[in-house]
Every structure is written in structure tokens, then in C-alpha cells.
Coordinates of C-alpha atoms and ligand atoms in Angstrom, one line a residue:
M1 CA 46.3 -4.5 -53.7
K2 CA 43.4 -6.7 -55.6
A3 CA 44.0 -9.2 -53.1
F4 CA 42.6 -6.6 -50.3
L5 CA 39.7 -5.5 -53.1
L6 CA 39.0 -8.8 -53.6
L7 CA 38.2 -9.4 -49.3
L8 CA 36.3 -5.9 -49.3
A9 CA 34.2 -7.4 -51.4
L10 CA 33.9 -10.7 -49.8
L11 CA 33.5 -8.8 -46.7
P12 CA 29.6 -9.3 -45.3
A13 CA 27.5 -6.4 -45.6
T14 CA 26.9 -6.3 -41.4
A15 CA 30.6 -5.2 -41.4
V16 CA 29.7 -2.0 -41.8
A17 CA 28.9 0.3 -39.8
A18 CA 25.7 2.2 -40.3
D19 CA 26.3 5.8 -39.1
A20 CA 24.1 6.2 -36.2
T21 CA 24.9 10.2 -36.0
K22 CA 22.9 10.9 -38.9
N23 CA 19.8 9.0 -37.7
P24 CA 17.1 11.8 -36.6
Q25 CA 17.1 9.6 -33.4
F26 CA 20.5 9.9 -33.1
T27 CA 20.8 14.0 -33.6
A28 CA 16.9 14.7 -31.6
G29 CA 18.5 12.5 -29.2
Q30 CA 22.0 15.1 -29.4
K31 CA 19.6 17.9 -29.3
A32 CA 18.4 17.2 -26.4
L33 CA 21.3 16.9 -24.7
Q34 CA 22.4 19.9 -25.6
A35 CA 19.3 22.1 -24.3
A36 CA 19.9 20.3 -20.5
L37 CA 23.6 21.2 -20.6
D38 CA 22.1 24.6 -21.0
R39 CA 19.2 25.2 -19.4
P40 CA 19.9 27.1 -16.1
Q41 CA 19.5 26.2 -12.6
P42 CA 15.7 26.8 -11.4
K43 CA 15.7 30.0 -9.0
R44 CA 14.6 29.9 -4.9
K45 CA 12.0 31.7 -4.9
A46 CA 7.8 30.8 -6.8
R47 CA 6.2 33.9 -6.8
N48 CA 2.9 31.9 -8.3
I49 CA 1.8 27.7 -8.1
I50 CA 0.0 25.9 -10.7
L51 CA -0.7 22.3 -9.1
F52 CA -2.2 20.0 -11.6
I53 CA -3.4 16.6 -10.4
G54 CA -4.0 13.9 -13.0
D55 CA -6.3 12.0 -11.2
G56 CA -5.7 8.0 -12.0
M57 CA -2.8 9.1 -14.3
G58 CA -0.1 6.4 -13.4
I59 CA 2.8 6.7 -15.8
N60 CA 0.7 3.4 -18.0
S61 CA -2.1 6.3 -18.7
V62 CA 0.7 8.7 -19.4
T63 CA 2.1 6.5 -22.5
A64 CA -1.2 5.2 -23.0
G65 CA -2.5 8.8 -23.9
R66 CA 0.3 10.1 -25.6
I67 CA 0.0 7.2 -28.0
F68 CA -3.9 8.2 -28.1
A69 CA -3.4 11.8 -28.1
G70 CA -0.9 11.6 -31.1
Q71 CA -2.7 9.3 -33.0
A72 CA -6.3 11.6 -32.3
R73 CA -4.0 13.7 -34.5
G74 CA -3.1 11.8 -37.1
L75 CA 0.7 11.5 -35.8
D76 CA 3.0 8.7 -34.3
G77 CA 1.5 7.9 -30.7
A78 CA 4.7 6.5 -29.8
S79 CA 7.5 9.5 -30.0
Y80 CA 4.3 11.2 -29.4
K81 CA 4.6 14.3 -26.3
L82 CA 1.8 15.7 -23.8
S83 CA 2.7 19.3 -22.7
F84 CA 4.3 17.8 -19.3
E85 CA 6.2 15.4 -20.6
T86 CA 8.7 18.5 -21.8
L87 CA 8.6 19.9 -18.8
P88 CA 12.8 19.8 -17.2
Y89 CA 12.4 18.2 -14.0
G90 CA 10.8 14.3 -13.8
G91 CA 10.0 12.7 -10.0
F92 CA 8.5 9.3 -8.9
S93 CA 6.0 10.2 -5.6
K94 CA 5.4 7.4 -3.4
T95 CA 1.6 7.3 -3.0
Y96 CA 0.6 5.0 0.4
S97 CA -1.6 6.3 2.9
A98 CA -1.2 6.2 6.6
D99 CA -3.3 2.7 7.0
K100 CA -3.2 1.2 3.7
L101 CA -0.9 0.4 0.4
V102 CA -3.4 1.8 -2.3
T103 CA -4.3 5.2 -1.4
D104 CA -7.3 6.7 -2.5
S105 CA -7.4 10.6 -3.4
A106 CA -8.2 11.9 0.0
N107 CA -5.6 11.1 1.5
G108 CA -3.6 11.4 -2.3
I109 CA -4.0 15.4 -2.1
S110 CA -4.4 15.8 1.7
A111 CA -0.4 14.5 1.6
I112 CA 0.6 17.1 -0.8
M113 CA -1.5 19.8 0.4
T114 CA -0.3 19.4 4.2
G115 CA 2.8 17.6 4.5
V116 CA 0.9 15.0 6.4
K117 CA -0.3 11.4 5.0
T118 CA -3.4 10.6 6.9
I119 CA -5.6 7.7 6.5
N120 CA -8.0 7.0 3.4
A121 CA -11.3 8.9 2.9
A122 CA -9.9 11.5 5.3
I123 CA -9.0 15.4 3.5
G124 CA -6.8 18.0 5.4
V125 CA -6.5 16.2 8.9
D126 CA -3.3 14.4 10.4
D127 CA -3.8 10.1 10.8
S128 CA -4.1 10.9 14.4
V129 CA -7.8 11.0 12.8
K130 CA -10.1 8.2 13.1
S131 CA -12.6 7.4 9.6
K132 CA -15.7 9.3 9.9
D133 CA -14.9 10.2 13.9
C134 CA -15.9 13.8 14.0
Q135 CA -14.3 14.8 17.7
S136 CA -10.9 13.0 16.2
A137 CA -11.3 15.7 13.4
L138 CA -11.1 18.7 14.6
G139 CA -8.2 17.8 17.1
A140 CA -6.4 16.9 13.4
R141 CA -6.7 19.6 11.2
I142 CA -3.8 21.1 9.3
D143 CA -3.8 24.6 7.1
T144 CA -4.0 23.5 3.7
L145 CA -1.1 24.4 1.7
A146 CA -3.9 26.7 -0.3
E147 CA -4.7 27.7 3.5
Q148 CA -1.4 29.0 4.0
A149 CA -0.9 30.8 0.6
K150 CA -4.1 33.1 1.4
R151 CA -2.5 33.9 5.0
S152 CA 0.8 34.7 3.3
G153 CA -1.8 37.7 1.4
R154 CA -1.5 35.5 -2.2
A155 CA -4.5 34.4 -4.0
A156 CA -5.7 30.5 -4.3
G157 CA -7.8 28.6 -6.3
V158 CA -9.4 25.3 -7.0
V159 CA -10.4 23.6 -10.6
T160 CA -11.9 20.7 -11.2
T161 CA -14.0 18.6 -14.0
A162 CA -15.6 16.5 -10.6
G163 CA -17.5 18.1 -8.0
I164 CA -15.8 21.2 -5.9
T165 CA -16.6 18.8 -3.2
D166 CA -14.8 16.0 -4.7
A167 CA -12.3 14.7 -2.5
T168 CA -9.0 16.2 -5.0
P169 CA -10.7 19.9 -4.8
A170 CA -11.9 20.0 -1.1
G171 CA -7.6 19.1 -0.3
A172 CA -7.8 22.5 -1.3
Y173 CA -9.9 24.2 1.6
G174 CA -11.6 21.1 3.3
H175 CA -10.9 19.1 6.7
V176 CA -13.3 16.0 7.5
P177 CA -12.7 12.6 8.6
F178 CA -14.3 11.0 5.9
R179 CA -14.2 12.6 2.0
N180 CA -18.5 11.7 1.6
W181 CA -19.7 14.4 3.9
R182 CA -20.3 16.9 1.0
A183 CA -23.8 18.3 2.0
D184 CA -25.3 18.6 5.3
V185 CA -27.2 15.7 4.5
D186 CA -24.3 13.5 4.1
L187 CA -23.6 13.8 7.8
P188 CA -24.4 11.7 10.8
A189 CA -26.5 13.4 13.1
D190 CA -23.5 13.0 16.0
A191 CA -21.0 14.6 13.9
A192 CA -22.9 17.4 13.3
K193 CA -23.7 17.9 17.0
A194 CA -19.9 17.5 17.4
G195 CA -19.2 20.3 14.9
C196 CA -18.7 19.2 12.0
V197 CA -20.0 20.8 9.2
D198 CA -19.3 19.4 5.2
L199 CA -17.9 20.0 2.4
A200 CA -19.8 22.0 0.4
R201 CA -20.4 25.1 3.6
Q202 CA -16.5 24.8 4.8
L203 CA -16.2 26.2 1.1
V204 CA -18.1 28.7 0.6
E205 CA -17.9 30.0 4.8
A206 CA -14.4 30.1 5.0
P207 CA -13.2 33.0 6.5
D208 CA -11.9 35.8 4.5
D209 CA -8.2 35.0 4.9
V210 CA -8.5 31.9 3.8
R211 CA -11.4 31.8 1.8
M212 CA -10.8 30.3 -2.3
D213 CA -11.0 33.3 -4.9
V214 CA -12.1 30.8 -8.0
A215 CA -13.3 27.6 -7.5
F216 CA -14.8 25.9 -10.7
G217 CA -16.5 22.6 -10.7
G218 CA -19.5 20.6 -10.5
D219 CA -21.6 19.3 -8.0
L220 CA -24.6 21.6 -7.9
Q221 CA -26.8 19.5 -5.7
D222 CA -24.1 19.6 -2.9
F223 CA -25.3 23.7 -2.8
V224 CA -28.7 23.9 -2.7
P225 CA -31.7 22.6 -1.5
T226 CA -34.0 20.2 -1.9
G227 CA -36.4 21.3 -4.3
T228 CA -34.1 23.7 -5.9
G229 CA -33.1 21.8 -9.4
P230 CA -30.8 19.0 -8.1
G231 CA -30.5 20.2 -4.5
K232 CA -30.0 17.8 -1.8
R233 CA -29.6 19.9 1.0
A234 CA -31.9 19.1 3.8
D235 CA -30.8 22.4 5.8
G236 CA -32.9 25.0 3.8
R237 CA -29.2 26.6 2.8
D238 CA -28.6 28.0 -1.0
L239 CA -25.2 28.3 -0.9
T240 CA -24.6 29.3 -4.3
K241 CA -26.8 33.1 -2.5
T242 CA -24.0 32.7 0.4
W243 CA -21.2 33.3 -1.5
V244 CA -22.7 36.4 -3.0
S245 CA -23.4 37.7 0.0
R246 CA -20.0 38.9 0.7
P247 CA -18.5 41.7 -1.4
G248 CA -17.7 41.5 -5.0
A249 CA -18.2 38.1 -4.5
R250 CA -20.2 36.3 -8.5
Y251 CA -21.3 33.1 -9.0
V252 CA -21.7 31.7 -13.3
T253 CA -23.1 28.3 -14.1
D254 CA -21.9 27.6 -18.2
A255 CA -19.2 28.0 -20.4
A256 CA -20.5 31.4 -21.6
G257 CA -21.6 33.0 -17.5
L258 CA -17.7 31.5 -17.2
S259 CA -16.1 33.3 -20.8
A260 CA -18.1 36.5 -19.5
L261 CA -16.2 36.9 -16.0
D262 CA -14.1 40.0 -15.4
T263 CA -10.8 39.2 -14.6
K264 CA -10.9 41.3 -12.2
G265 CA -13.7 41.8 -9.4
G266 CA -14.8 39.5 -5.9
P267 CA -14.2 35.7 -5.4
V268 CA -15.9 33.3 -8.4
L269 CA -17.8 30.4 -7.3
G270 CA -18.6 29.1 -11.1
I271 CA -20.5 25.0 -11.0
F272 CA -21.0 23.8 -14.4
A273 CA -23.1 20.7 -13.5
D274 CA -24.5 18.4 -11.1
G275 CA -22.4 16.0 -10.4
D276 CA -19.3 15.7 -12.8
L277 CA -18.9 17.6 -15.8
P278 CA -19.7 15.7 -18.9
S279 CA -16.5 14.1 -21.1
P280 CA -16.2 16.0 -23.9
V281 CA -16.3 13.0 -26.4
D282 CA -20.1 13.7 -25.7
T283 CA -20.8 16.5 -27.4
E284 CA -24.6 17.1 -26.7
L285 CA -23.6 16.5 -23.2
H286 CA -21.2 18.8 -23.0
R287 CA -22.4 22.2 -24.7
N288 CA -22.5 24.8 -23.0
V289 CA -19.9 23.8 -20.0
P290 CA -16.6 24.7 -20.3
T291 CA -13.4 22.3 -20.6
L292 CA -11.2 21.6 -18.4
S293 CA -8.4 24.2 -20.6
D294 CA -11.8 27.1 -20.9
M295 CA -10.8 26.9 -16.4
T296 CA -7.9 26.4 -16.5
A297 CA -7.3 29.7 -17.9
K298 CA -10.4 31.7 -16.7
A299 CA -9.1 30.3 -13.2
I300 CA -4.7 32.2 -14.0
D301 CA -5.9 35.7 -15.3
I302 CA -8.2 35.9 -12.6
L303 CA -5.0 34.9 -9.8
A304 CA -2.9 36.5 -11.9
A305 CA -4.6 40.2 -11.8
K306 CA -4.7 40.4 -7.6
K307 CA -0.6 40.7 -8.2
S308 CA -0.1 39.3 -5.3
G309 CA 1.3 35.9 -6.5
Y310 CA -0.9 32.6 -6.1
F311 CA -1.4 29.1 -5.4
L312 CA -3.8 26.8 -8.1
L313 CA -4.8 23.2 -8.1
V314 CA -6.4 22.4 -11.2
E315 CA -7.4 18.3 -11.6
S316 CA -8.3 16.1 -14.2
A317 CA -10.6 14.4 -12.1
S318 CA -12.1 12.6 -15.3
I319 CA -9.2 9.9 -16.3
D320 CA -10.2 8.5 -12.7
K321 CA -13.4 8.6 -13.3
W322 CA -13.5 6.7 -17.0
H323 CA -10.6 4.1 -15.9
H324 CA -13.1 3.3 -13.0
A325 CA -15.5 2.0 -15.6
N326 CA -12.8 0.8 -18.0
N327 CA -13.3 2.6 -20.5
A328 CA -10.4 3.8 -21.4
Y329 CA -11.7 5.8 -24.8
R330 CA -12.7 8.9 -21.9
A331 CA -9.8 8.1 -20.2
L332 CA -6.9 9.0 -22.0
T333 CA -9.6 11.1 -24.0
D334 CA -8.6 13.0 -20.6
V335 CA -5.1 12.4 -20.1
D336 CA -5.0 14.7 -23.2
E337 CA -7.6 17.4 -21.6
L338 CA -4.9 18.0 -18.8
S339 CA -2.5 18.0 -21.7
K340 CA -3.9 21.2 -23.1
A341 CA -5.1 22.7 -19.8
V342 CA -1.5 22.3 -18.6
R343 CA 0.1 23.9 -22.1
I344 CA -2.5 26.5 -21.1
A345 CA -0.9 27.3 -18.0
M346 CA 2.6 26.6 -19.4
D347 CA 2.0 29.4 -21.9
R348 CA 0.2 31.9 -19.3
T349 CA 3.6 31.8 -17.1
D350 CA 7.0 32.6 -16.6
P351 CA 9.2 29.7 -15.5
N352 CA 11.6 31.8 -13.6
D353 CA 8.2 32.9 -11.6
T354 CA 5.9 29.9 -11.6
L355 CA 6.3 26.6 -10.4
I356 CA 4.2 24.3 -12.5
I357 CA 3.7 20.7 -10.9
V358 CA 2.1 18.0 -12.8
T359 CA 1.2 14.7 -11.4
A360 CA -1.3 12.2 -9.7
D361 CA -2.2 11.0 -6.7
H362 CA -2.3 7.2 -7.1
S363 CA -2.3 5.5 -10.8
H364 CA -4.8 2.9 -12.1
G365 CA -4.4 -1.1 -12.7
L366 CA -4.4 -0.2 -16.3
V367 CA -1.8 -2.0 -19.3
I368 CA -0.8 -1.7 -22.4
S369 CA 0.3 -5.4 -24.1
A370 CA 2.7 -5.8 -26.5
G371 CA 2.1 -6.8 -30.4
S372 CA 0.4 -4.3 -32.6
S373 CA 2.2 -2.5 -35.1
R374 CA 3.2 1.5 -34.4
E375 CA 0.2 2.7 -36.4
E376 CA -2.4 0.3 -34.8
P377 CA -5.0 2.1 -32.2
I378 CA -4.1 2.0 -28.9
T379 CA -7.8 1.2 -27.8
G380 CA -8.0 -1.2 -30.6
L381 CA -7.1 -5.2 -30.8
V382 CA -3.8 -6.5 -31.2
R383 CA -2.7 -6.3 -34.6
N384 CA 0.6 -6.2 -36.8
H385 CA -0.2 -4.1 -40.1
G386 CA -4.3 -4.4 -39.7
V387 CA -3.7 -8.4 -39.2
N388 CA -4.9 -9.9 -35.6
L389 CA -2.7 -12.0 -33.2
T390 CA -4.4 -14.0 -31.4
D391 CA -4.3 -14.9 -27.5
G392 CA -3.3 -18.8 -26.4
N393 CA -6.9 -19.9 -26.3
N394 CA -7.2 -18.5 -30.4
Q395 CA -8.5 -15.8 -29.7
P396 CA -8.5 -12.2 -31.1
R397 CA -7.1 -9.4 -27.9
L398 CA -6.6 -6.1 -26.7
T399 CA -3.7 -3.9 -26.4
L400 CA -5.3 -2.9 -23.1
S401 CA -7.1 -3.8 -20.4
Y402 CA -7.9 -3.5 -16.4
A403 CA -6.6 -5.5 -13.3
T404 CA -10.0 -4.6 -12.0
G405 CA -13.2 -3.7 -12.6
P406 CA -17.1 -3.5 -14.8
G407 CA -15.1 -5.2 -18.0
G408 CA -13.5 -8.2 -15.8
P409 CA -15.4 -11.7 -15.8
K410 CA -19.2 -12.2 -13.8
A411 CA -19.6 -15.2 -11.6
G412 CA -19.9 -18.1 -14.8
A413 CA -19.5 -15.3 -17.9
V414 CA -17.3 -14.7 -20.2
V415 CA -16.0 -11.6 -21.5
P416 CA -17.5 -11.2 -25.0
I417 CA -14.2 -10.7 -27.8
P418 CA -15.3 -7.4 -29.5
D419 CA -14.2 -6.5 -33.3
E420 CA -11.8 -3.6 -34.2
A421 CA -15.0 -1.0 -34.9
T422 CA -16.1 -2.5 -31.0
A423 CA -12.9 -2.1 -29.5
T424 CA -12.1 1.5 -30.7
S425 CA -15.3 3.3 -30.2
P426 CA -15.8 5.5 -27.5
D427 CA -18.4 3.3 -25.6
F428 CA -16.1 0.3 -25.6
H429 CA -15.3 -0.9 -22.2
Q430 CA -11.7 -2.3 -21.7
P431 CA -11.4 -6.2 -20.5
A432 CA -10.8 -6.8 -16.5
L433 CA -8.8 -9.5 -15.0
V434 CA -10.9 -8.9 -11.9
Y435 CA -15.1 -8.5 -12.1
M436 CA -16.0 -5.3 -10.2
A437 CA -18.4 -2.7 -10.2
S438 CA -16.0 -0.3 -10.5
A439 CA -11.8 -1.1 -11.0
Q440 CA -10.0 -0.4 -8.3
H441 CA -6.9 1.8 -8.0
A442 CA -3.3 0.6 -8.1
G443 CA -0.4 1.7 -5.8
E444 CA 2.9 1.9 -7.8
D445 CA 4.5 4.7 -7.6
V446 CA 3.6 7.9 -9.9
P447 CA 5.5 10.5 -11.8
V448 CA 5.6 14.0 -11.1
Y449 CA 6.7 16.5 -13.7
S450 CA 7.7 19.9 -12.9
R451 CA 9.4 23.2 -13.7
G452 CA 9.9 26.9 -12.4
P453 CA 11.1 28.0 -8.5
D454 CA 12.6 25.1 -6.7
S455 CA 11.7 22.1 -9.5
D456 CA 15.5 20.9 -9.6
L457 CA 14.0 19.9 -6.1
L458 CA 11.0 17.3 -7.4
T459 CA 13.7 14.5 -8.8
G460 CA 14.4 11.3 -7.5
T461 CA 11.7 9.6 -5.5
F462 CA 10.0 10.9 -2.5
E463 CA 6.5 10.7 -0.3
S464 CA 4.1 12.6 -1.7
S465 CA 4.3 14.6 1.4
Y466 CA 7.4 15.7 0.3
I467 CA 5.8 17.7 -2.7
Y468 CA 4.3 20.0 0.2
Q469 CA 7.9 20.7 1.4
V470 CA 8.8 21.9 -1.8
M471 CA 5.6 24.1 -2.8
A472 CA 5.7 25.8 0.8
H473 CA 9.5 26.5 0.2
A474 CA 9.2 28.1 -2.7
F475 CA 6.2 29.9 -1.6
S476 CA 8.7 30.9 2.4
L477 CA 5.6 29.2 4.0
T478 CA 6.6 29.4 8.0
G479 CA 4.0 26.3 8.3
P480 CA 0.7 25.8 9.3
K481 CA -1.3 28.2 11.6
V482 CA -1.3 25.2 14.9
A483 CA -5.4 26.4 16.2
K484 CA -5.1 24.4 19.5
P485 CA -2.3 21.7 21.2
V486 CA -1.7 18.6 19.4
A487 CA -3.9 15.8 20.6
K488 CA -3.0 13.6 23.5
H489 CA -3.8 10.3 21.9
R490 CA -0.5 8.4 20.5
R491 CA 0.3 9.1 17.2
R492 CA 1.4 6.1 14.8
H493 CA 4.8 6.5 12.7
V494 CA 3.4 6.5 8.9
H495 CA 7.2 6.3 7.5
G496 CA 9.4 4.0 7.7
R497 CA 12.3 4.2 11.0
Ligands
LIG87 ZN1 -10.9 7.3 -7.9

């Protein structure tokens, strides 16, 4: 006995296993497992669908965004959860277009809204379309899911922090071979002659059976004529007046107007900025401009009041806009803004009748490099408890950097190395490997988060165009209305055979 005790005393401490079952990470994992086991099978038919697009929000933006959002609240960023990370189902969407390895936002949303990938820069048309070719677009038009929802008697709306005529929101109502045909002055003369119409007119002049009940965003210049504020239209049309000329239709221009809107009543156009809506970081610019959450809440309340079921597209465009500028601080702020807007949708809807999907149209070339201890700001230098770690040249380095963009080295120039205060300031532009005036999108698959009817069908890895199929199934839609016989020219196969 004595010898045994002696042996015990001599055993190294590591031989006594830690009791993992008492570790808070372990018990949290057990709780998560039980919640998954107890989760009821989703229903099959949806009354409502809310589709959130974090423009440019790859999985890298989600990870960096959650760390940023957690740290902004004085919490541990790494273990923080964005609202949509609590949704029960997840999958991966392959985002390439009919002609490019890496998609733009036009094809990105078009594939999701029509079930067919098209060429980059085209919206609401199939892959037979030729870029900037009006004639080819007229024969390639496909009803969007929002239009099909309207034809089935439901309500529909679109919300964005970009212009309402920007590519992603146009995915709800627009049909163009080129995304920049936003106002009449953007169309070449031959396109206008051939019968193509700019996106602002498509939104405002849509027939009643497909017209959006709610459209919130920016880019007033596309809707009003030259000489009226920022107006750029040369055809003399004031489309805000065209909008309100129909019975009950309403038009609002600021946060107060939005807030005062009665949820009952006719279709609402809300244009809150010349250009994109400003970042909430810029409080002065943002005065009396609604947040994405404000717009989402009002859109849901208006659409839900229709009692018919609804489809709503909500885009956080600013994630992409700020990534293009390599401004990680504002891009990640907008991931947090998206998270808040999704939370509002989660709180205002019932998982038994509303399908919520949160995804991206494509990613951006943001990289999260190792080295920093958990408490260090995600936008700052790589530091271990306040001590800078260096690169191979013995210089400080950053946790976040980009593959391409304005933060890259111009010919002959060296990218300056910031101090910590500069790196963590809202106006800092992260360094990029390759200099470009605007960062390029990235092509890896993007995450898809969902809850509600049919959300279990959004698991695994699938084409971006498959998301349309799930939404159409949840709504029991019979498919797009075929306006004319399919164009005769040969159709390319988009997907592998
Ligand atoms: Zn972009």
C-alpha cells in the first residue's frame, strides 16, 4: 500500500486527465447538441420569405465581422455570435457566373432570383444574353422570384443601403443586359430605340401585378431630371411623381418620413440619399438617414399588414462598397448592421411560416492573419498582449489585409506601415497585395444561413441558382411566366455536365 501511494506521488501531474465535462466550452457544446437534437423538422410551405444579401460578405467577412462586432461591445470577439449565426441551417453557395470564374453582384442576385445564372453585369435575363445588347435581352427576360410572388397574389419589397437601381436591388424587379443602365442617360441610343428601358423606370412603371409594394434605398439622381437636386435624367421625367400618381402610392425621403409611415396603405418608394446611404460610422452624414434596421422593420410591417404573405429582399450593400475601398472598419461595421437587421426580421416573424435566408452574392479578398492574442482589435496590428509582432522584414504587420485594392503598392511606392492608433481608426485602409483603384471580388463559395419552412433544403454545397428553387418551392410557385417563345440561338450550358 505504501509503495502504491509512493508511486502515485511520483506520477507526473499530466497523467491526471482534466475533467473536460466541467469545462464551459464542453458544456456549451453539449447544450448546442441538445438544441440540434430537439429541433423540429421545418415545415414545407412558407407564408413569407425574407432574403438578406450581405453584398461581398464571404465567410472571411463573417468571421472578421463577428470579432469586430463583439469587440465593439467590449466582449470577446472570437466567440461572439452575429444574429444570423444562430440560424439552424447552413450551406455553401457556388457563385460563379455564366461567363466568369468570379461573379459580380448583377449575376450574383440574378441567379438567386431567377434560377438561372447569366453573364456578369446582366440582371433578370438568362445566359443567352449578350452584354449591353438590348435586342438579346428582350428575348432573354425571366420573371424574378419577386415578380412571381406578386403574380401569385403576394406582396413584395426591396430594401438596400445602395441605390435602388444598383445591381442587387434591381435583381428584384429589373431586366437589363447591363447593370449600369440605371437612368435614361445611361442607355446607348440604339438600346433605347430597340425598346430597352432604364432600371429606375422599370421599377416605377412596372404594371400593378408585379410592382414592388416597398422600395427603400438611395440614388435619387436616377429618378429625377437634371435641374432637380442631383437629378441626371435627360428625358424630363420625375419618377418620384410618376410613382405617387397611382392611387394610394406614397413617397418618403428621410428617416422621420419613414418612421411616420402608416403600415397600411399603398406602395411606398423611399429614397434617402443621392448615391449610396452613408455609413452609420459617419454620424454627421447619417443624420435623418434611416439605418438598414429601420428600413427592414418598416418594410416587414408594411408587407405583413397586407395579409397575403410576402417576399422581401434586403441588401446590406455597404459591406461590398467599403471592401472595394479596403476600408475594413466600415465594411465590418456593416456586417454588424446586417446582423441587427436580421435580428429584427427574426423577432418580427414566426419560424413556422417565414423562411429567412442570409447569404452573399460573392466574397471579397479579405484575409485574417494569425498572431494576435484574443483581446487585440481585429482591425489593428498583430500584437501579443500589446506587443507588436513583426513580419519577415522586422516591421509591424496587420491582422487584416486584402488581395487587391487601393491599399496596394502603386508603382515604385512603398505601402506605409501604420501605428496601432492609425490602424484601428475608422478611416484606415488596410494594405493590399496588388494595387487597384477598387478591390476585386473574390470567388470562393459563400455561406448560406437559414431558418423556417424549407430551410433544411439549404444544406450542403449548391449552385447559387438553387436558392431560387428552394424559395419557389416554399411558395409553391409554378415558375416564371414565359412571355414569348425561347430565343432560337444556341444556348450554352452553364453547369458541368
Ligand atoms: Zn462589388
